[in-house]
């Protein structure tokens, strides 16, 4: 069990674009287990590898109350998105900030599991927004990138100050 460090906005490493996973080996399984531990510890409903400074297309999610419904998505792709979600979102890399950004209400896609086996997925509600948020992380995009420049600079200043105070 390992809790990994979660990069905090405005860290430039949050803007790196993740590479596809090609080796479904023991180190991938270790990464997935550590990401799950880190997500549950935080706690959050999702975590992208980018947030722990690993630039591979891996994300984990669990929207259950009991934290017993872990979902793993390797090399995820959205094939179709419909509607518009009304949900606000937050991010473990941007603590204390909650905003609505444009997201599909419902998505359909394809991904691989930890062994490389392909599967199709469908999601609505919180899971849909969470997966779109995590897949943005894998492209180097943080949800605050969609906000106004003024809001972005206020958020960056506030978080830099918090990080300074925390040492
Ligand atoms: O824990 C999280 N909650 C959340 C709520 C609404 C929309 C998206 C999310 S993802 C976030 C965890 C996180 O930062 N994942 O990248
Ligand atoms: Ni996030």
PDB file of C-alpha atoms in Angstrom, residues 17 159 161:
ATOM      1  CA  UNK A  17       0.067  14.693 -22.177  1.00  0.00           C
ATOM      2  CA  UNK A 159      -3.255  27.896  -4.151  1.00  0.00           C
ATOM      3  CA  UNK A 161      -0.309  31.068  -1.074  1.00  0.00           C
TER       4      UNK A 161
END
